[in-house]
Coordinates of C-alpha atoms in Angstrom, one line a residue:
X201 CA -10.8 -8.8 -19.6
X202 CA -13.7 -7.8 -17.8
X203 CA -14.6 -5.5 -15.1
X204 CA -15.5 -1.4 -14.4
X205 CA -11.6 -0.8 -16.0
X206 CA -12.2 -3.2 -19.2
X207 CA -10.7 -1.0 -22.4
X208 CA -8.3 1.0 -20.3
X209 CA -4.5 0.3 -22.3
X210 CA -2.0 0.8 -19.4
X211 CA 1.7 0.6 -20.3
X212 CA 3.7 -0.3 -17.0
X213 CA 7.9 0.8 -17.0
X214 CA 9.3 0.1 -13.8
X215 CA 10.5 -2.5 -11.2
X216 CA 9.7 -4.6 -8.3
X217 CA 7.4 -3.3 -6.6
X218 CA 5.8 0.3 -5.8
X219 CA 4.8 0.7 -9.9
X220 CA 3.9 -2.9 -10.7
X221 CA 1.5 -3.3 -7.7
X222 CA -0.2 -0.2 -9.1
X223 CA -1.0 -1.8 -12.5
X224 CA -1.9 -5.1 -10.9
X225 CA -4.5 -3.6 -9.0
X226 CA -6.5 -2.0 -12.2
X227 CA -5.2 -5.3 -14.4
X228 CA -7.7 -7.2 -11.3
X229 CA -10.2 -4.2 -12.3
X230 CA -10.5 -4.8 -15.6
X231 CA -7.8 -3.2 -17.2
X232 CA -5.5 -4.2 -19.7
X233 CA -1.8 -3.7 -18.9
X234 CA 1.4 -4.3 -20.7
X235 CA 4.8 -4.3 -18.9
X236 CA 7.6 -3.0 -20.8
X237 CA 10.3 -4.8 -19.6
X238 CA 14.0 -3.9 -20.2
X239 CA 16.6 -6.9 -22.0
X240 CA 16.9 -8.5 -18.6
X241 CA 13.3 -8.4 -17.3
X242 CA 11.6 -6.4 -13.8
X243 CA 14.5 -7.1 -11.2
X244 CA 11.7 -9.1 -9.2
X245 CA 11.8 -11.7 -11.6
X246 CA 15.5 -12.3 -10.1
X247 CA 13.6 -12.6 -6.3
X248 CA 11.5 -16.0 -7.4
X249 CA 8.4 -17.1 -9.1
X250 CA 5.9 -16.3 -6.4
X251 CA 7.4 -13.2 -5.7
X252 CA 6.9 -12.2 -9.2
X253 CA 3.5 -13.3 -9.4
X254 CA 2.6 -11.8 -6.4
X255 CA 3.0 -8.2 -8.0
X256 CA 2.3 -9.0 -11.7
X257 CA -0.1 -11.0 -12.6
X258 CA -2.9 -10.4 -15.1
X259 CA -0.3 -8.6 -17.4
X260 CA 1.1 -9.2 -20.9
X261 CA 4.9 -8.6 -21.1
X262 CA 7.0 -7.2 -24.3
X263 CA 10.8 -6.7 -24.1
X264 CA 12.3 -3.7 -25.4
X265 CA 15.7 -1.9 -24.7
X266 CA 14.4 1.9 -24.4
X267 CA 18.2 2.8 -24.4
X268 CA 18.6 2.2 -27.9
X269 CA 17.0 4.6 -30.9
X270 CA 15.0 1.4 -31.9
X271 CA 13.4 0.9 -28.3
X272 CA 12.5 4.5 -28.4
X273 CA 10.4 3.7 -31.5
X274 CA 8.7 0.8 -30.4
X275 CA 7.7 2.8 -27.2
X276 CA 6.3 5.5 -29.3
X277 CA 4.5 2.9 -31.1
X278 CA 2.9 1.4 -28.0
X279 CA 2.3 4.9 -26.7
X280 CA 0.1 5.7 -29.8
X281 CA -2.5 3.0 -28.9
X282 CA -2.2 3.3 -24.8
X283 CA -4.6 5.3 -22.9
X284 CA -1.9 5.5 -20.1
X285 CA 1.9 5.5 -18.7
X286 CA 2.8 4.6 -15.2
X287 CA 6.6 4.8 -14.9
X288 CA 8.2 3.7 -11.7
X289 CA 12.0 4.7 -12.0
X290 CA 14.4 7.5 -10.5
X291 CA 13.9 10.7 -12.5
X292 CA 17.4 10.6 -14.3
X293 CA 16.0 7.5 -15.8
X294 CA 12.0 8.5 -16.7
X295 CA 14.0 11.8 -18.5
X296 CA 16.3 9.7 -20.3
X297 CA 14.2 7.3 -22.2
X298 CA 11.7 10.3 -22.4
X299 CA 8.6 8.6 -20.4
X300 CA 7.3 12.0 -19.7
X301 CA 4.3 13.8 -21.2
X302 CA 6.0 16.2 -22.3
X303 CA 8.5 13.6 -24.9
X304 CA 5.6 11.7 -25.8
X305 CA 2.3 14.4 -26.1
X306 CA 3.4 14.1 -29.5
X307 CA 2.7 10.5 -30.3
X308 CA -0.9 10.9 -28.3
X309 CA -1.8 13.5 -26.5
X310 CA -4.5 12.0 -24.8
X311 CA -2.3 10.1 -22.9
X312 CA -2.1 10.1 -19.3
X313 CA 1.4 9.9 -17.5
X314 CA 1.9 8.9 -14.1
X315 CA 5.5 8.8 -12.5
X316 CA 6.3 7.2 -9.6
X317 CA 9.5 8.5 -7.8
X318 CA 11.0 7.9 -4.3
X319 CA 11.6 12.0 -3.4
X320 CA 10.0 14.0 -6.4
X321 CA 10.8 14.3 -10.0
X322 CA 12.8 17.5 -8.9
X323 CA 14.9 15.6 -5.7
X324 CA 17.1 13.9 -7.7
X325 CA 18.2 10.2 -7.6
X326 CA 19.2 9.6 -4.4
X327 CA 18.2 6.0 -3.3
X328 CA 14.4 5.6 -2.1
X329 CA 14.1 2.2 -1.3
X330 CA 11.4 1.3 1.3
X331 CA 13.1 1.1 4.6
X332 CA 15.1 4.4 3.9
X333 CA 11.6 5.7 3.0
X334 CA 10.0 5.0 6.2
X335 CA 12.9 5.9 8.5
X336 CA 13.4 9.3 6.5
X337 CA 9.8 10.3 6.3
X338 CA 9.0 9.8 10.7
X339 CA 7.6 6.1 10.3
X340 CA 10.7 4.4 12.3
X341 CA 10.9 7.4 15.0
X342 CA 7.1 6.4 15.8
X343 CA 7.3 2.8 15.6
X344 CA 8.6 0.2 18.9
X345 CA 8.8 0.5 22.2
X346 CA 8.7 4.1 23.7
X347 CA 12.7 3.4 25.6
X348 CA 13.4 1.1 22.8
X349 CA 15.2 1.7 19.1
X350 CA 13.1 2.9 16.6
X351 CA 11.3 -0.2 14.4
X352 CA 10.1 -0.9 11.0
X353 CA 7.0 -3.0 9.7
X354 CA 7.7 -6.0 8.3
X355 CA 6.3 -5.2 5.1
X356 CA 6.6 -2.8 2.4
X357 CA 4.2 -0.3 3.6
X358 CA 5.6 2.8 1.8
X359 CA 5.8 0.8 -1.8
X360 CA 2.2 -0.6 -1.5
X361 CA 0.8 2.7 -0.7
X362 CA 2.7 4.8 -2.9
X363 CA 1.2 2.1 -6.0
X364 CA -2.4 2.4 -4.4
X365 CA -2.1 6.8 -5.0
X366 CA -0.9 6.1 -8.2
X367 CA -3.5 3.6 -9.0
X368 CA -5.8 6.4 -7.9
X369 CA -4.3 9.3 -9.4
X370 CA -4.5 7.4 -13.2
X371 CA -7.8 6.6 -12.8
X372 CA -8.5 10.0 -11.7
X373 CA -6.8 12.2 -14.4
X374 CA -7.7 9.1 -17.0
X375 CA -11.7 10.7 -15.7
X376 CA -10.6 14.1 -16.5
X377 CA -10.8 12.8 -20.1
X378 CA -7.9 14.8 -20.9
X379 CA -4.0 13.9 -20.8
X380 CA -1.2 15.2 -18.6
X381 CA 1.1 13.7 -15.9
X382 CA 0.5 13.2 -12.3
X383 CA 3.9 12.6 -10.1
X384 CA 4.1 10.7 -7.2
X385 CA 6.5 9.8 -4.9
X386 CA 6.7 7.7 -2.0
X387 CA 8.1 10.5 1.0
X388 CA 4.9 12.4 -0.1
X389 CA 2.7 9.6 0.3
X390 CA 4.3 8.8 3.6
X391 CA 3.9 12.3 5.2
X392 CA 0.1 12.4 4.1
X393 CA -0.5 9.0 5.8
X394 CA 1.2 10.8 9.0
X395 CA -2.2 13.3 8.1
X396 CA -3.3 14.0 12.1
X397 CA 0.4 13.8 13.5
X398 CA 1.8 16.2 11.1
X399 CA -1.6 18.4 11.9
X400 CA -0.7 18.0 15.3
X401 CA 2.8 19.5 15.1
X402 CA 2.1 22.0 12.5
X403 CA -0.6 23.8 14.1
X404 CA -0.2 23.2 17.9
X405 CA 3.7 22.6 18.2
X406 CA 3.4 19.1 19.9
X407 CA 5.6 16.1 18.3
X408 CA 4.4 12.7 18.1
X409 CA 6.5 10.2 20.2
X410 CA 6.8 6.4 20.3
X411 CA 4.1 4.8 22.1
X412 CA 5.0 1.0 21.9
X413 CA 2.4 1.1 19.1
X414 CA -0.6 2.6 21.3
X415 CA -2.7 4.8 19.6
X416 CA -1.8 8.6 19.9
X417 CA -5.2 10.0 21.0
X418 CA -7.5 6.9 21.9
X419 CA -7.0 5.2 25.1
X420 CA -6.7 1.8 25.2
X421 CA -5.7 1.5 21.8
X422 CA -3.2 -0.9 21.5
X423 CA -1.5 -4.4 21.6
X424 CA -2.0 -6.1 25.5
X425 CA -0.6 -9.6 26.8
X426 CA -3.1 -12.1 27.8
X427 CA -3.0 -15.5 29.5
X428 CA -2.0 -16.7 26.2
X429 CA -1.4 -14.6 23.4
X430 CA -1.9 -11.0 22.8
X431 CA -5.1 -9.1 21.9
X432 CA -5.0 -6.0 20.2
X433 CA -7.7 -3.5 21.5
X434 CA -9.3 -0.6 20.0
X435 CA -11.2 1.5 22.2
X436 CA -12.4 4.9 20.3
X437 CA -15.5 6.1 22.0
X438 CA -17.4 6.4 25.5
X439 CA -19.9 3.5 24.3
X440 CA -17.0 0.8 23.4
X441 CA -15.6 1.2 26.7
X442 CA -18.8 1.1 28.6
X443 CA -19.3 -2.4 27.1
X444 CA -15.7 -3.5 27.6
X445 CA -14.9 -2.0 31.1
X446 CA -18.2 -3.8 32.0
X447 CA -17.2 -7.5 30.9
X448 CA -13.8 -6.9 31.6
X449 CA -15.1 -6.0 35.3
X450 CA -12.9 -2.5 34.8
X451 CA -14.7 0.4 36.9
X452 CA -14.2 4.2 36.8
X453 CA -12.6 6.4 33.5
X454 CA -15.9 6.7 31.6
X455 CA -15.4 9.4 29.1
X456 CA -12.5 9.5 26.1
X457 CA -10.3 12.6 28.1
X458 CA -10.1 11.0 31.0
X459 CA -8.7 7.8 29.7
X460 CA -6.9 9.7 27.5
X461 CA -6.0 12.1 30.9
X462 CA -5.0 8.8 32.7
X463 CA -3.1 6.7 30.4
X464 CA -0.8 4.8 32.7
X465 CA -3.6 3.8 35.1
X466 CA -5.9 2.7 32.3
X467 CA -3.1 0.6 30.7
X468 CA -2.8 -1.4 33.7
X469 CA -5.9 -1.9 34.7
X470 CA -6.8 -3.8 31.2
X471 CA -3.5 -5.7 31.5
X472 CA -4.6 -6.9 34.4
X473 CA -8.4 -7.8 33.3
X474 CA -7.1 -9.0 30.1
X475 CA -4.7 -11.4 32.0
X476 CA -7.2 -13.6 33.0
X477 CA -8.1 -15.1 30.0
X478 CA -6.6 -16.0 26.2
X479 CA -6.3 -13.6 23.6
X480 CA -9.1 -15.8 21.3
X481 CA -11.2 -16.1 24.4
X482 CA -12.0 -12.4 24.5
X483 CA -11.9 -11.8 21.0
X484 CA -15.0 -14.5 21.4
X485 CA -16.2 -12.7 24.0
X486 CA -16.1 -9.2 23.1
X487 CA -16.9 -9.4 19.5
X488 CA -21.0 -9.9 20.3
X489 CA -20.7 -6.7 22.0
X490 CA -19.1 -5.1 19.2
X491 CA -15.9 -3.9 21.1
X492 CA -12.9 -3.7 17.9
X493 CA -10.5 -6.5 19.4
X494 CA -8.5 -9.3 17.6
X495 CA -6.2 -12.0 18.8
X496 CA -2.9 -11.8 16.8
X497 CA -2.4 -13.7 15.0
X498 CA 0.5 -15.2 12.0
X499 CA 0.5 -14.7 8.7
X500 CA -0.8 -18.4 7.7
X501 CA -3.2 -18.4 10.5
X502 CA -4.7 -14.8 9.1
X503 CA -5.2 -16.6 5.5
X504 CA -6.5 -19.8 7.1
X505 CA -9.5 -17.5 8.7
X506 CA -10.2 -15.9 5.1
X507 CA -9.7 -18.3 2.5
X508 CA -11.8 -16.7 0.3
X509 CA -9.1 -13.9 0.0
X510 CA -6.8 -16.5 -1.7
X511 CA -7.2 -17.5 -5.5
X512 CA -5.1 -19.1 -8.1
X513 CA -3.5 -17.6 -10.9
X514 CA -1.3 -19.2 -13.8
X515 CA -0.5 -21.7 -11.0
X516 CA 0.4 -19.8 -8.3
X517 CA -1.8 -18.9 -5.1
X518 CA -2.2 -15.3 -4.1
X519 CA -3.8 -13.0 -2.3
X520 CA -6.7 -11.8 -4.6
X521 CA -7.7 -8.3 -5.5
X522 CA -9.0 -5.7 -2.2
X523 CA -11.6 -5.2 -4.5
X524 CA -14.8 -7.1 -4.3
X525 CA -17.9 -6.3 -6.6
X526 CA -21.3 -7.6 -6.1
X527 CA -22.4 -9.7 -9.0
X528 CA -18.9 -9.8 -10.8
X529 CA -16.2 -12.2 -10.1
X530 CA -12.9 -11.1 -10.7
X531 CA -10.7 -13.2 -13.0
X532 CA -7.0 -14.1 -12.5
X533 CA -4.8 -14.2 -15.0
X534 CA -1.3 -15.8 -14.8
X535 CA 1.9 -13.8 -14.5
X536 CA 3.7 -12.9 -17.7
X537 CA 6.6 -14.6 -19.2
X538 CA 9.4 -12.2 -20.1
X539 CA 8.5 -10.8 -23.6
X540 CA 5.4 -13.2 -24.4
X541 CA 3.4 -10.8 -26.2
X542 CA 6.3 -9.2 -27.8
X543 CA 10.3 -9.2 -27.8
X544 CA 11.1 -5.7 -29.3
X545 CA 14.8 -5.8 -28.4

C-alpha cells in the first residue's frame, strides 16, 4: 500500500457500517487493515455485493470465532503485530471477547484501542442503530417542515460520522506514540455536530425549532421552488446578498439582522424572484458572482457532474476516497472475500 498511512496494521471487529467505513477511509490512506470477521462474515455481506464493497474495500479478511478459547488466541496473535484496534460492537460484546486495552495491553502495549459504541461503553446495550440515533439525539425534531412530522435524511449520517471521529481519534492517539483506548459513540458525535444549537440552548435558554430545512441564523438559507426545479440558496454575509438581491432585482434588507429580523418577508420575496427562472438557470447565473447556490439535484445526476469522484475496485464502481493528495493517486483495492488471508475458525 502506499500513501501518508502506509505501515499502519489496523485490525477492524465490527459490522456494517459505522466501524468498517472508519477503516476504509485509512485502508484509502495508506493503511493496511485486516477485518476479523466472525464464522458467518460482517452482516453487510448479507445486504449485497456492492453494498459490501461500498464500506470495505482495500481490506484483507481472516475468519475467526472470538467466542471460543482458540479465537481468543489467534486474536492475541494478531494483536501482537497490529499497531491498532477499532471495535465497532455493543459494549457487552467488546467486554466479552476482551477487545479492550485493558485484556489485551498485555499482548502489546503499544497498541491503540478504539471502540465504537452507539450510547457509551458505560450505557449499556440498548439498540443504537442509525435512525434511533438521529431521532434520540434532536436530528428528527429539527429536520421537515416547521407544521409537518419530524424527518430523517436519507442516509446514514450518524454511522458515517461516528466512523470519520473514530478515523480521527486512531490516527490521533496512534500520534501520541503511546497506546490506550479512545471510545466513541454515535449520540456523542451527534450532539457535537448539533455544536451552535446546543450552544444556543445551553447558554441563552432558546431551543432550536424546525425550519423546513432553512438555516437557523442566516437568512435566506435554504431550499426555494423555481420555474423548474428547486435551488438551494446560501446567503451568509452582507456581500452575497448585495450581489444576489441585485440580479435577482430584490431591493431593501441589506445587512444579516435585518434579514435575519424579517424572515417571512425575505422568504417571499426570493420565492418570487426565484420563480421566474429554472433552478440550473440561476445556478448559471449566480455562480460568476460567487453567490453559494445549486440546483438539486439526484443522486446519479450528482455523480454524472463529478465523474472523477467514481473509481473501480475489484470490479465494482464506488465512490472514491474524500481524500485527494497532490502528486499521489490513491489505489483501490477490491473488497475481501470472507477469510482470504486467513480462516482461523
Amino acid at each position: 500500500m502506499t500513501g501518508p498511512l502506509a505501515g499502519l496494521r489496523i485490525l477492524e471487529v465490527g459490522h456494517i457500517l459505522a466501524g468498517p467505513y472508519a477503516t476504509m477511509l485509512l485502508a484509502d490512506l495508506g493503511a493496511r487493515v485486516t477485518k476479523v470477521e466472525p464464522p458467518g462474515g460482517d452482516l453487510s455481506r448479507q445486504v449485497s455485493d456492492a453494498y459490501f464493497a461500498s464500506l470495505n474495500r482495500g481490506k484483507r479478511s481472516v475468519r475467526v470465532d472470538l467466542a471460543t478459547a482458540r479465537g481468543q488466541e489467534h486474536l492475541r496473535e494478531l494483536v501482537r503485530d497490529a499497531d491498532a484496534l477499532l471495535v465497532n460492537l455493543k459494549p457487552s460484546a467488546v467486554r466479552r471477547f476482551g477487545l479492550t486495552y485493558e485484556e489485551l495491553a498485555p499482548w502489546n502495549e503499544r497498541l491503540v484501542c478504539v471502540i465504537l459504541t452507539g450510547w457509551g461503553m458505560d450505557a449499556g446495550d440498548a439498540p443504537a442503530f442509525d435512525y434511533v440515533v438521529q431521532a434520540a439525539t434532536g436530528i428528527a425534531a429539527l429536520t421537515g417542515a416547521p407544521d409537518g412530522p419530524p424527518l430523517l435524511p436519507g442516509y446514514s449520517s450518524a454511522d458515517n460520522s461516528a466512523g470519520l471521529a473514530a478515523a480521527l481519534g486512531l490516527v490521533a492517539q496512534v500520534h501520541s506514540g503511546r497506546g490506550g483506548q479512545i471510545e466513541v459513540s454515535l449520540r456523542d458525535v451527534m450532539l457535537s455536530q448539533l455544536n451552535y444549537h446546543a450552544a444556543t440552548w445551553l447558554n441563552e435558554g432558546r431551543a432550536p425549532r424546525r425550519l423546513g430545512g432553512a438555516h437557523a441564523y442566516y437568512v435566506p438559507a435554504q431550499l426555494f421552488p423555481t420555474a423548474d426545479g428547486h435551488l438551494a440558496l446560501f446567503i451568509t454575509h452582507d456581500g452575497f446578498w448585495r450581489s444576489f438581491a441585485t440580479e435577482a432585482g430584490i431591493e431593501g434588507y441589506p445587512t444579516m439582522a435585518e434579514r435575519a429580523a424579517h424572515r417571512e418577508e425575505v422568504v417571499t420575496a426570493v420565492t418570487k424572484a426565484l420563480a421566474a427562472d429554472t433552478a440550473t438557470g440561476w445556478e448559471a447565473r449566480l455562480r460568476p458572482l460567487r453567490v453559494p447556490a445549486a440546483a438539486v439535484r439526484t443522486l446519479p445526476e450528482a455523480l454524472a457532474a463529478a465523474p472523477g469522484a467514481v473509481v473501480e475496485a475489484g470490479g465494482h464502481r464506488l465512490v472514491g476516497s474524500p481524500f485527494r493528495i497532490p502528486g499521489q493517486e490513491t489505489s483501490y483495492g477490491p473488497p475481501p472475500r470472507l477469510g482470504e488471508h486467513g480462516d482461523l475458525t
